[in-house]
Coordinates of N, CA, C and O in Angstrom, one line a residue:
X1 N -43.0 -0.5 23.7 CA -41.9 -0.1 24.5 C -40.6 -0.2 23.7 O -39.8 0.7 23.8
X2 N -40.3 -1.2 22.9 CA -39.4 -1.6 22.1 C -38.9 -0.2 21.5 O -37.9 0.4 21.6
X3 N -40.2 0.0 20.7 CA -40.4 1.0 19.4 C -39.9 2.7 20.2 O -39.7 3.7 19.5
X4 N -39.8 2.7 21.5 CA -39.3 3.9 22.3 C -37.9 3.7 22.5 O -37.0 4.5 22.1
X5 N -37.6 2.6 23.2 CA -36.3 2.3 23.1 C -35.2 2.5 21.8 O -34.1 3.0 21.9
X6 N -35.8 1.9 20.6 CA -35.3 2.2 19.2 C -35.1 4.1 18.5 O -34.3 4.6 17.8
X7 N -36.5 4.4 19.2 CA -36.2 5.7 18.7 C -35.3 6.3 19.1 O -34.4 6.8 18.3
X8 N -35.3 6.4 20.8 CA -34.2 6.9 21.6 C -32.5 7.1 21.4 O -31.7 8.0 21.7
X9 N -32.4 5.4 20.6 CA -31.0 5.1 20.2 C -30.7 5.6 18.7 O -29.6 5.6 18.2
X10 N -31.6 5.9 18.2 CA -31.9 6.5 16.7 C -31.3 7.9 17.3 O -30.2 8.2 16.8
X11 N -31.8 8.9 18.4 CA -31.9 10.0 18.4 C -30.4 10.5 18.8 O -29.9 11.6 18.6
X12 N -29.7 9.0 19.6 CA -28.7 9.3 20.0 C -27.5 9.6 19.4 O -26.7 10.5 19.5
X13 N -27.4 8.2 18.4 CA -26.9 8.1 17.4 C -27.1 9.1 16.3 O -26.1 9.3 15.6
X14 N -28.3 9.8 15.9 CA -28.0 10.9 14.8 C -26.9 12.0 15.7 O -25.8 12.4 15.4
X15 N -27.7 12.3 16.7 CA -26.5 13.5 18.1 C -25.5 13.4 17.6 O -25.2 14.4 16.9
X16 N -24.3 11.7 17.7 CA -23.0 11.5 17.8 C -22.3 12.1 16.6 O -21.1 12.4 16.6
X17 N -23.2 12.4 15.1 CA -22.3 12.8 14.1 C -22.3 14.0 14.3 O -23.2 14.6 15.0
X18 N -21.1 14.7 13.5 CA -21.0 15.7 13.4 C -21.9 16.3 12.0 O -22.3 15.6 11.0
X19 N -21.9 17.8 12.3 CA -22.7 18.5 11.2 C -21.8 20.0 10.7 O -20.8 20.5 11.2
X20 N -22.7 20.4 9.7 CA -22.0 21.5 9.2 C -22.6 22.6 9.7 O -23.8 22.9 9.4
X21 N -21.8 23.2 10.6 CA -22.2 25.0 10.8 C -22.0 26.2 10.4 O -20.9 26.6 10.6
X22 N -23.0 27.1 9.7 CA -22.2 27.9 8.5 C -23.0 29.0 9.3 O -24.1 29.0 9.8
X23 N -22.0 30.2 9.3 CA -22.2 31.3 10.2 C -23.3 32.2 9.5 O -23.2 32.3 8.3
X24 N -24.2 32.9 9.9 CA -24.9 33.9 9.9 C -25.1 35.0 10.7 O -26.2 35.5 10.7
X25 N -24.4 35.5 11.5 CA -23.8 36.6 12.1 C -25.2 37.3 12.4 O -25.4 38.5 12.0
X26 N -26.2 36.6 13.0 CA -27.3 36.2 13.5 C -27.4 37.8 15.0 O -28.2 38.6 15.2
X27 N -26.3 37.4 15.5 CA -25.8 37.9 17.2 C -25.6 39.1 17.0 O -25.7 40.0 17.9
X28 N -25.1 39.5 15.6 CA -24.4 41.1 15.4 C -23.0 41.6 16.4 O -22.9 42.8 16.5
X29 N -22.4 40.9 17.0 CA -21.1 40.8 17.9 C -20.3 40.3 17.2 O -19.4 41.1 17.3
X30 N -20.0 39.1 16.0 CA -18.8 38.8 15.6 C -18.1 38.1 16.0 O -16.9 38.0 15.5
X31 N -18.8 37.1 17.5 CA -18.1 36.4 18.0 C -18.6 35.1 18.0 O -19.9 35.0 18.0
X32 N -17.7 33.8 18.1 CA -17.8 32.6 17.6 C -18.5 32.3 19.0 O -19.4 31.4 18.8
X33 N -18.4 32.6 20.2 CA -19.5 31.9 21.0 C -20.8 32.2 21.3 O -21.4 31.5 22.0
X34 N -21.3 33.4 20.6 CA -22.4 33.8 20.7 C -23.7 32.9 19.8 O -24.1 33.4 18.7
X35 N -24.1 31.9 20.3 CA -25.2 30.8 19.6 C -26.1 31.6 18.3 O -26.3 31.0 17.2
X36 N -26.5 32.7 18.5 CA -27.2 33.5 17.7 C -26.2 33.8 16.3 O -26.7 33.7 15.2
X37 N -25.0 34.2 16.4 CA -24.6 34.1 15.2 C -24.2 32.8 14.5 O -23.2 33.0 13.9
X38 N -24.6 31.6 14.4 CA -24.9 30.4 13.9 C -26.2 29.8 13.0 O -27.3 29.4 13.5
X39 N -26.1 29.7 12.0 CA -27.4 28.9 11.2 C -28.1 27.6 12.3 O -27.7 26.4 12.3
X40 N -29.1 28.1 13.1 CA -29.7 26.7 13.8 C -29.5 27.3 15.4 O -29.7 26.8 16.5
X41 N -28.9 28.8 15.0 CA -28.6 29.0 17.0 C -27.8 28.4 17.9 O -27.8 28.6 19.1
X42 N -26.9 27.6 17.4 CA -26.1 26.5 18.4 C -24.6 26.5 17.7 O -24.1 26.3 16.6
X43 N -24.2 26.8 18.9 CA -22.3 27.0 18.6 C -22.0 25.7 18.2 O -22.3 24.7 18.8
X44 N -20.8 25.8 16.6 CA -20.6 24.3 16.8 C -19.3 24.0 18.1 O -18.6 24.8 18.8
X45 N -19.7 21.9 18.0 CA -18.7 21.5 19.1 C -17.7 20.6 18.2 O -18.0 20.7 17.0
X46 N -16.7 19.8 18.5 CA -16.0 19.0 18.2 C -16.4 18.5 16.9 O -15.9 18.9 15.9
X47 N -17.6 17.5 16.9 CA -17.8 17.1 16.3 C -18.0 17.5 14.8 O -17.9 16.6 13.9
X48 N -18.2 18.9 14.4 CA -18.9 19.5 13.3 C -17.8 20.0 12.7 O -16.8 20.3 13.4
X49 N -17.9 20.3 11.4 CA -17.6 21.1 10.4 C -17.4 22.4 10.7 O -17.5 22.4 12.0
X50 N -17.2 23.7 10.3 CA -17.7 24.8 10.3 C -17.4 25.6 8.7 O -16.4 25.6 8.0
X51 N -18.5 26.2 8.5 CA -18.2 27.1 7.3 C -18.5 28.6 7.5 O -19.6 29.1 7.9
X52 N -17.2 29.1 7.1 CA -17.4 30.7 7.1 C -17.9 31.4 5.4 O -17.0 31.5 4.6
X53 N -18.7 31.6 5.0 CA -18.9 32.0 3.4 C -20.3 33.0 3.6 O -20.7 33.2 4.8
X54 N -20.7 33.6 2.5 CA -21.6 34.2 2.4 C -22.7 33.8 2.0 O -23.4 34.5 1.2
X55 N -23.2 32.7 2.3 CA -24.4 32.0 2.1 C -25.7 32.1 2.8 O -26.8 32.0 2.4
X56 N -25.2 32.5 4.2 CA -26.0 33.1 5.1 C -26.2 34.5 5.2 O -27.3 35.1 5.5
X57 N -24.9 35.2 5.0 CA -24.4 36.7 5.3 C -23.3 37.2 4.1 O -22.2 36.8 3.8
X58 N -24.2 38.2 3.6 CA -23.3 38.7 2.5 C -22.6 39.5 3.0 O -22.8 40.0 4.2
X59 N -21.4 39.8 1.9 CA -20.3 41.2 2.4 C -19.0 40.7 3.6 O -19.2 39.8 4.3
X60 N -18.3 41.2 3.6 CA -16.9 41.3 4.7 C -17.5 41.1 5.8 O -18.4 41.9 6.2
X61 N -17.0 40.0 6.6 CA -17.1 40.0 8.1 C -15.9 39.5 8.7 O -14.9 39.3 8.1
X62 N -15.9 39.3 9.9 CA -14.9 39.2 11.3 C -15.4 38.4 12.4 O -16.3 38.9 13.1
X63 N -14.9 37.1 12.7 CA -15.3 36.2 13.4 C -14.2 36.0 14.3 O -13.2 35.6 13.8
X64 N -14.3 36.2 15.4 CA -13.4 36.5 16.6 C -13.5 34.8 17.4 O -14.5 34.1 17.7
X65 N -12.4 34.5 17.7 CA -12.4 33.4 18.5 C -12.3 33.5 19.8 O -11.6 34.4 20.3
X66 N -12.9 32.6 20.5 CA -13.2 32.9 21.9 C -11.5 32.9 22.7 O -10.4 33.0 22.3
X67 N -12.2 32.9 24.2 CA -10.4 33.0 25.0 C -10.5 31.8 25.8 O -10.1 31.8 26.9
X68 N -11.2 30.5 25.3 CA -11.4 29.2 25.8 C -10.8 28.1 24.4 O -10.4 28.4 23.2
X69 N -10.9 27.1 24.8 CA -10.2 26.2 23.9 C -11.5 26.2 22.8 O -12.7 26.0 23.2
X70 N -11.1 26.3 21.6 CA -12.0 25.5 20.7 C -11.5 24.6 19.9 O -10.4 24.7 19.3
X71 N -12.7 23.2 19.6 CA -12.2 22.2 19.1 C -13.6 22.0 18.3 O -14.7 22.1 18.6
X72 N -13.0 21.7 17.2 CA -13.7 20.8 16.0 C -13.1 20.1 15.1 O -11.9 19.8 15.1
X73 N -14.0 19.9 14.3 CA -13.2 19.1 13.4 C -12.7 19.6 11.6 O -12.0 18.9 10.9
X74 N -13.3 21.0 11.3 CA -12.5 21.3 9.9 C -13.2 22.8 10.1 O -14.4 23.0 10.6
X75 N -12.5 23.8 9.6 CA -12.9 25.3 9.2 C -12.9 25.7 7.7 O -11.8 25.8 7.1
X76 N -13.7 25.9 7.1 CA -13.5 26.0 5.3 C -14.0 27.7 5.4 O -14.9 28.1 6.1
X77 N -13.1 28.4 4.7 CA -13.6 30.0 4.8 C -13.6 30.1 3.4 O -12.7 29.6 2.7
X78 N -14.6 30.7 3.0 CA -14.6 30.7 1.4 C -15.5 31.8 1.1 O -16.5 31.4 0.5
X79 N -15.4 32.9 1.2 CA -15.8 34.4 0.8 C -16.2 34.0 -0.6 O -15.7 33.1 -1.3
X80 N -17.6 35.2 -1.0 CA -17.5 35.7 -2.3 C -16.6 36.4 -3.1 O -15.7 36.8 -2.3
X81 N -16.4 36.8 -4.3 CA -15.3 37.4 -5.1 C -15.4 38.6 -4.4 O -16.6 38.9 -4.2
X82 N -14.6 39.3 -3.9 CA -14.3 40.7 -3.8 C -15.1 41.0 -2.2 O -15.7 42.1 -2.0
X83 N -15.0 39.6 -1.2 CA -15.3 39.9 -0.4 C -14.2 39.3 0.7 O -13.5 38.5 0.1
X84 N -13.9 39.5 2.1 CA -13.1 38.7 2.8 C -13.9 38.4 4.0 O -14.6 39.3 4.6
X85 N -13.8 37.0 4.5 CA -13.9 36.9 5.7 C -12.9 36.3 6.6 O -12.6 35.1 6.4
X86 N -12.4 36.9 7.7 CA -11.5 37.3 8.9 C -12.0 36.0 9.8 O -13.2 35.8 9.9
X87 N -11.3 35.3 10.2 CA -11.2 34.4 11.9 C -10.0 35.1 12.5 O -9.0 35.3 11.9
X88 N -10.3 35.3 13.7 CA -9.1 36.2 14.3 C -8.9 34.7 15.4 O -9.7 33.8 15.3
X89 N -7.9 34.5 16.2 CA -7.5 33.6 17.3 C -6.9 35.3 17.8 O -6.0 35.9 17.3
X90 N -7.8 35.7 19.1 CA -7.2 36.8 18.9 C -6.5 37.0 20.4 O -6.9 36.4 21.4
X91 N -5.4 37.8 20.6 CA -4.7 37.7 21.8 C -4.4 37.9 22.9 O -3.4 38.0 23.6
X92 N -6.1 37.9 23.2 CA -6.5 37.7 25.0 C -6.6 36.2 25.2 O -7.0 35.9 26.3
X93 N -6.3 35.1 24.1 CA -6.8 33.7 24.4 C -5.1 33.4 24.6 O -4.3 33.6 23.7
X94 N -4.9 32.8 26.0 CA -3.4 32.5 25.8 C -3.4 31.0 26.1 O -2.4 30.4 26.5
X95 N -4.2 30.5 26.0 CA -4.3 28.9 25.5 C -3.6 28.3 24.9 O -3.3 28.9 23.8
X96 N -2.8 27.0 25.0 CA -1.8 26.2 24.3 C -2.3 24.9 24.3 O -2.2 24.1 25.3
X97 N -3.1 24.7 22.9 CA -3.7 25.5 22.1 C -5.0 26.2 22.4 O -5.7 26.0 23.4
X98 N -5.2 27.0 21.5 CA -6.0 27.6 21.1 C -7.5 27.1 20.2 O -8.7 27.3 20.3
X99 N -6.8 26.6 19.7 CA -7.9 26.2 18.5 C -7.1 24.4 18.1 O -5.9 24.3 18.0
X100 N -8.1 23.4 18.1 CA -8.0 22.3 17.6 C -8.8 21.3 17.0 O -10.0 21.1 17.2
X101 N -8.0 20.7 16.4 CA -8.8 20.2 14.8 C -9.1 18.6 15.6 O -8.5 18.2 16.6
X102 N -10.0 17.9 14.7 CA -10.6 16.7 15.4 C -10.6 15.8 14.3 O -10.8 14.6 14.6
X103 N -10.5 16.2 13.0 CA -11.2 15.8 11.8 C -10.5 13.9 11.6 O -9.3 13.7 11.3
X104 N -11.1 13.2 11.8 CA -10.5 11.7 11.9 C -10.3 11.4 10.4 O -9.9 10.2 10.5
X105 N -10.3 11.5 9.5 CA -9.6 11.7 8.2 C -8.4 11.6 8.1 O -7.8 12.6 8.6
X106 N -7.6 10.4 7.6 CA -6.5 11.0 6.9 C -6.0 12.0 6.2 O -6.7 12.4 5.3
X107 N -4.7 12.8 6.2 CA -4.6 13.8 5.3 C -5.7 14.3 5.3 O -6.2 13.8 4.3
X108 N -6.6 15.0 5.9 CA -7.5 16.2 5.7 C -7.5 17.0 6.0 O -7.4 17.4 7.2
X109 N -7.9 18.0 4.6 CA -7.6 19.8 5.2 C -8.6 20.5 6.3 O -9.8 20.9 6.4
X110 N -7.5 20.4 7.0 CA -9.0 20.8 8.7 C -9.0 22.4 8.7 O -9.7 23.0 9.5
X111 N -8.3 23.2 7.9 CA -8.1 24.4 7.9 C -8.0 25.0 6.3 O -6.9 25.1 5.7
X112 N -9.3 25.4 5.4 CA -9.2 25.6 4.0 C -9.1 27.1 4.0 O -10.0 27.5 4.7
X113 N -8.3 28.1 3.4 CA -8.7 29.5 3.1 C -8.6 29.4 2.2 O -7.5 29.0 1.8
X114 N -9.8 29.9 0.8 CA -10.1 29.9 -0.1 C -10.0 31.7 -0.5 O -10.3 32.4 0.4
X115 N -9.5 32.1 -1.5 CA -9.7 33.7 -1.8 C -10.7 34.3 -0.7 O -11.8 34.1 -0.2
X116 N -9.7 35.1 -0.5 CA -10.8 36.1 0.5 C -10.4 36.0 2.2 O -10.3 36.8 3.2
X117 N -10.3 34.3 2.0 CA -10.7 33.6 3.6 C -9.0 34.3 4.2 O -8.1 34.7 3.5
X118 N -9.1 34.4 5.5 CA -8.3 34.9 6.2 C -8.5 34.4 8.0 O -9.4 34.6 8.8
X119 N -7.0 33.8 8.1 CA -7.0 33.2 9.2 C -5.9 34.0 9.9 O -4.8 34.1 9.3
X120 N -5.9 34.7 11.1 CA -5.7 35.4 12.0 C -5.1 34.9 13.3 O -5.9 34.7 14.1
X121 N -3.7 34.7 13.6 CA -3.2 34.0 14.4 C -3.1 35.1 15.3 O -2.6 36.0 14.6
X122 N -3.4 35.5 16.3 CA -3.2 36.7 17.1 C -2.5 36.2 18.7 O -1.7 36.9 19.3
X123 N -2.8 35.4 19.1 CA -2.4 34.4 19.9 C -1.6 35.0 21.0 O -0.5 35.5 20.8
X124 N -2.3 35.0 22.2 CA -1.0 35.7 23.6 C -0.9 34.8 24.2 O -0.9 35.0 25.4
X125 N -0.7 33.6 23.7 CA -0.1 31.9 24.7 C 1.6 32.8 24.9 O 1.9 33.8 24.3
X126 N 2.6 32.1 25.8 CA 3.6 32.6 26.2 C 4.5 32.3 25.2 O 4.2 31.7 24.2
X127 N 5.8 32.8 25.4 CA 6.8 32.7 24.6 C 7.4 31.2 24.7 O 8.1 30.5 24.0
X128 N 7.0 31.2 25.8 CA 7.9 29.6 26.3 C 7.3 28.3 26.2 O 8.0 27.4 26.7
X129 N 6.1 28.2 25.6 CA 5.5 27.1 25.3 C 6.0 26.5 23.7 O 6.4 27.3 23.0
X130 N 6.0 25.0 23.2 CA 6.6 24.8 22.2 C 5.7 24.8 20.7 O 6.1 24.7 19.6
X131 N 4.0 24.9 21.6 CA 3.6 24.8 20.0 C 3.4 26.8 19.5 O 2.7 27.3 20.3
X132 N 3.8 27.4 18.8 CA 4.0 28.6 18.5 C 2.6 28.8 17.7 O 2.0 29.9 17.7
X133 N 2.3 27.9 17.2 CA 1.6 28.2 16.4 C -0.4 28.4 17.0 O -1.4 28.8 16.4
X134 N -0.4 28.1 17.9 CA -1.5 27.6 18.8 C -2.7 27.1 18.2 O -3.6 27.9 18.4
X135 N -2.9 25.9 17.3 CA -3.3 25.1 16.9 C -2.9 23.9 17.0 O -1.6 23.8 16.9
X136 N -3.6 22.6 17.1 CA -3.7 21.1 16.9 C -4.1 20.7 16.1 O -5.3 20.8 15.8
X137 N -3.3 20.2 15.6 CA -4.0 19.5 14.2 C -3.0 18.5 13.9 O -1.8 18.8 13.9
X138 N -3.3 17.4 13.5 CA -2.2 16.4 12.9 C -2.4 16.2 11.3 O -1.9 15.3 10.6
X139 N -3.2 17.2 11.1 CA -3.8 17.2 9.3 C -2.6 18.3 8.9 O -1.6 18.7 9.4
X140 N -3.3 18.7 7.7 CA -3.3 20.1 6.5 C -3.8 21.1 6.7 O -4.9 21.1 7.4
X141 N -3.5 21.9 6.5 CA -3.7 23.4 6.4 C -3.3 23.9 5.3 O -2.1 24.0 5.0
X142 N -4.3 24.3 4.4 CA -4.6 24.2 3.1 C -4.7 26.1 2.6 O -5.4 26.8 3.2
X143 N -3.8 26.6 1.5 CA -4.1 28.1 1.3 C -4.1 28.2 0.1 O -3.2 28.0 -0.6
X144 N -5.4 28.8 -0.1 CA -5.5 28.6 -2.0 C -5.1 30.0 -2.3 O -4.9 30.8 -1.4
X145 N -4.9 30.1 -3.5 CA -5.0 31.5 -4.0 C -5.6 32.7 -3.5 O -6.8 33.0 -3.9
X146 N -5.1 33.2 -2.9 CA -5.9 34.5 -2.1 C -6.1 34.4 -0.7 O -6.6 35.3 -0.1
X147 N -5.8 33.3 -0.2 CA -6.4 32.9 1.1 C -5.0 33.2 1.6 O -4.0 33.2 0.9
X148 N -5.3 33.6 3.2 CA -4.2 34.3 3.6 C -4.0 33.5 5.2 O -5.0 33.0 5.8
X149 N -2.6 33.4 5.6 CA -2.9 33.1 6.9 C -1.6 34.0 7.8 O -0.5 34.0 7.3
X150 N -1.9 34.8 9.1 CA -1.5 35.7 9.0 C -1.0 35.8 10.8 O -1.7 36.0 11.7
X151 N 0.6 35.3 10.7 CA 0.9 35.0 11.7 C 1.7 36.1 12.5 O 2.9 36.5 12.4
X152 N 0.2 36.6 13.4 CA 0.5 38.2 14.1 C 0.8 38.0 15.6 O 0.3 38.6 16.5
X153 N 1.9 37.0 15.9 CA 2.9 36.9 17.3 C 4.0 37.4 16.9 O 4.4 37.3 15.8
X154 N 5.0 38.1 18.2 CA 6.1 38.2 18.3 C 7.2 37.3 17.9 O 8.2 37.6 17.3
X155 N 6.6 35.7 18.7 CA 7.3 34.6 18.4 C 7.6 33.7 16.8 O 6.9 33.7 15.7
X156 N 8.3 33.3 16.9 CA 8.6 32.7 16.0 C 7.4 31.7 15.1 O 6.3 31.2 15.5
X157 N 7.8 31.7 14.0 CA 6.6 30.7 13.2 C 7.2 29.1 13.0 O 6.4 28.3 12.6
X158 N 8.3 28.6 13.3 CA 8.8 27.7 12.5 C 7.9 26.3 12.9 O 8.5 25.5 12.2
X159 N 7.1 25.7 13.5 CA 6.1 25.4 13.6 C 5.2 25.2 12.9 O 4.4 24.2 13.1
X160 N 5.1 26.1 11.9 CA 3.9 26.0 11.0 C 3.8 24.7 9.7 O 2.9 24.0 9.4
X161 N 5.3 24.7 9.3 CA 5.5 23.7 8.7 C 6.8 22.3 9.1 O 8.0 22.4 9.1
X162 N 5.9 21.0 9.5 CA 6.8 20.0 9.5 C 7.8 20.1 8.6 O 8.7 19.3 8.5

């Protein structure tokens, strides 16, 4: 009985970490809630990582964010050379926020766009709310060479940087 009990709290405790989810566009939709476009079938939650790259799925794609809150804990987009991959936050989600970061890290980049990678603010939260940016994060947001982030509201950006 012990040795059930033990496993149990084993099974639980692996559950509690977070893991890395690297997209394979599995679903053929393009959309971040659809379980099938995920390595393992399961949308990540809070807890996990996420990686956008071509390790699963070669060539240019477009990963659409849902019109409900999403939270995790870090996004790394990192295309092959002479490829791009798109996250849109796109502007039927009028969520404040939209998208938030979890990553319990000090200083950590919870948002990497590496060449290629491209992050897509499209956001229809109101004019009158104060985070403009519609993201949470108390980290970094990190833009390497090539990586783009691409702030497609009416509203103002000044938000973006403390």
């Amino acid at each position: 009985m012990k040795k059930i009990y033990f496993f149990l709290l084993l099974l639980i405790t692996i559950k509690s970490f977070g893991a890395t989810k690297t997209w394979d566009g599995g679903g053929l939709d393009g959309l971040w809630a659809t379980a099938t476009n995920w390595v393992g079938d399961v949308v990540p939650v809070a807890a996990d990582d996420v990686v956008l790259d071509n390790s699963a799925l070669a060539g240019t794609y477009i990963v659409t964010l849902p019109n409900t809150l999403v939270t995790i804990q870090s996004i790394t987009i990192t295309p092959t050379v002479g490829d791009n991959i798109t996250l849109i936050l796109p502007s039927t989600n009028t969520l404040q926020p939209g998208l938030t970061f979890t990553n319990p890290s000090p200083n950590a980049n919870v948002l990497v766009l590496n060449g290629g990678g491209i992050f897509r603010n499209s956001t229809g939260a109101s004019n009158s709310t104060p985070n403009y940016l519609n993201i949470s994060t108390a980290d970094t947001i990190r833009i390497n060479n090539g990586g783009r982030f691409i702030h497609n509201v009416v509203r103002s950006h000044a938000f973006l940087v403390d």
